[in-house]
């Protein structure tokens, strides 16, 4: 039994190392390639640079367009997260704590939204945004992203809210605490792990969204970083090393954010399962 457990443990570690290699090796290759010249990258694609060319990275960091795209992505991600979490928290509270006719039907409609592909809504969404004058407007990205993020967020928050004992709410009401005050002063502070989880998911989804900003923004001043990467690749299609450097720097904010929020994300996903 001990030998079998040891073999199973080694196999698990081998699988984890293999998965990690699939993530780390391409990232490391991109970072090292960004320090090469295009000629050196073509002649020696897998070796270390003969001359480390930091100018690829410093040139991008000194470009105001790059920082504007970072700021646009961050602003849109924050706006999307605030809208998604605020609306989803109120909807999940009603669906979790109130019993009324049609409650499960409403919840089913939200869960069906998880299976609704964004590509199906492209044409009507574009026409709707044009009608309301939201093209080349950050709200034209924030509001649709928030709408498409509602189903997953409501599912997570409703499951967490239902784990809060009903006796706690009854005791609060007997002490003169109204429904909204209970929601704002008691339920939301208790739901911080779940709120943190859905906030992280909303930020990451918004930051990585490429198609919607491409659809809405024609003005280069509003371009987000995924669209900027695509535009940069088209502009410098023959300078592979420069493109590698741009892609690496575009990934840094998302990787840094995930590194900081990883514990919050995992804790929030497991909080509802361990709370009872």
PDB file of C-alpha atoms in Angstrom, residues 84-98 100 103 107 110 150 154 157-158 161 183:
ATOM      1  CA  UNK A  84     -21.556  43.061 -12.681  1.00  0.00           C
ATOM      2  CA  UNK A  85     -21.023  42.538  -8.959  1.00  0.00           C
ATOM      3  CA  UNK A  86     -23.499  45.216  -7.840  1.00  0.00           C
ATOM      4  CA  UNK A  87     -26.368  43.984 -10.008  1.00  0.00           C
ATOM      5  CA  UNK A  88     -25.592  40.296  -9.474  1.00  0.00           C
ATOM      6  CA  UNK A  89     -25.390  40.664  -5.680  1.00  0.00           C
ATOM      7  CA  UNK A  90     -28.869  42.226  -5.518  1.00  0.00           C
ATOM      8  CA  UNK A  91     -30.358  39.685  -7.934  1.00  0.00           C
ATOM      9  CA  UNK A  92     -28.725  36.746  -6.143  1.00  0.00           C
ATOM     10  CA  UNK A  93     -29.969  38.038  -2.786  1.00  0.00           C
ATOM     11  CA  UNK A  94     -33.561  38.053  -4.037  1.00  0.00           C
ATOM     12  CA  UNK A  95     -33.253  34.660  -5.718  1.00  0.00           C
ATOM     13  CA  UNK A  96     -31.626  33.110  -2.644  1.00  0.00           C
ATOM     14  CA  UNK A  97     -33.547  34.662   0.271  1.00  0.00           C
ATOM     15  CA  UNK A  98     -37.051  35.333  -1.058  1.00  0.00           C
ATOM     16  CA  UNK A 100     -42.026  33.926  -4.714  1.00  0.00           C
ATOM     17  CA  UNK A 103     -38.297  32.332  -8.703  1.00  0.00           C
ATOM     18  CA  UNK A 107     -32.983  31.535 -12.028  1.00  0.00           C
ATOM     19  CA  UNK A 110     -30.030  33.211 -15.879  1.00  0.00           C
ATOM     20  CA  UNK A 150     -24.363  38.219 -14.882  1.00  0.00           C
ATOM     21  CA  UNK A 154     -25.446  35.188 -10.007  1.00  0.00           C
ATOM     22  CA  UNK A 157     -23.385  34.399  -5.332  1.00  0.00           C
ATOM     23  CA  UNK A 158     -26.767  32.688  -5.019  1.00  0.00           C
ATOM     24  CA  UNK A 161     -26.068  33.444  -0.044  1.00  0.00           C
ATOM     25  CA  UNK A 183     -28.181  42.851   2.895  1.00  0.00           C
TER      26      UNK A 183
END
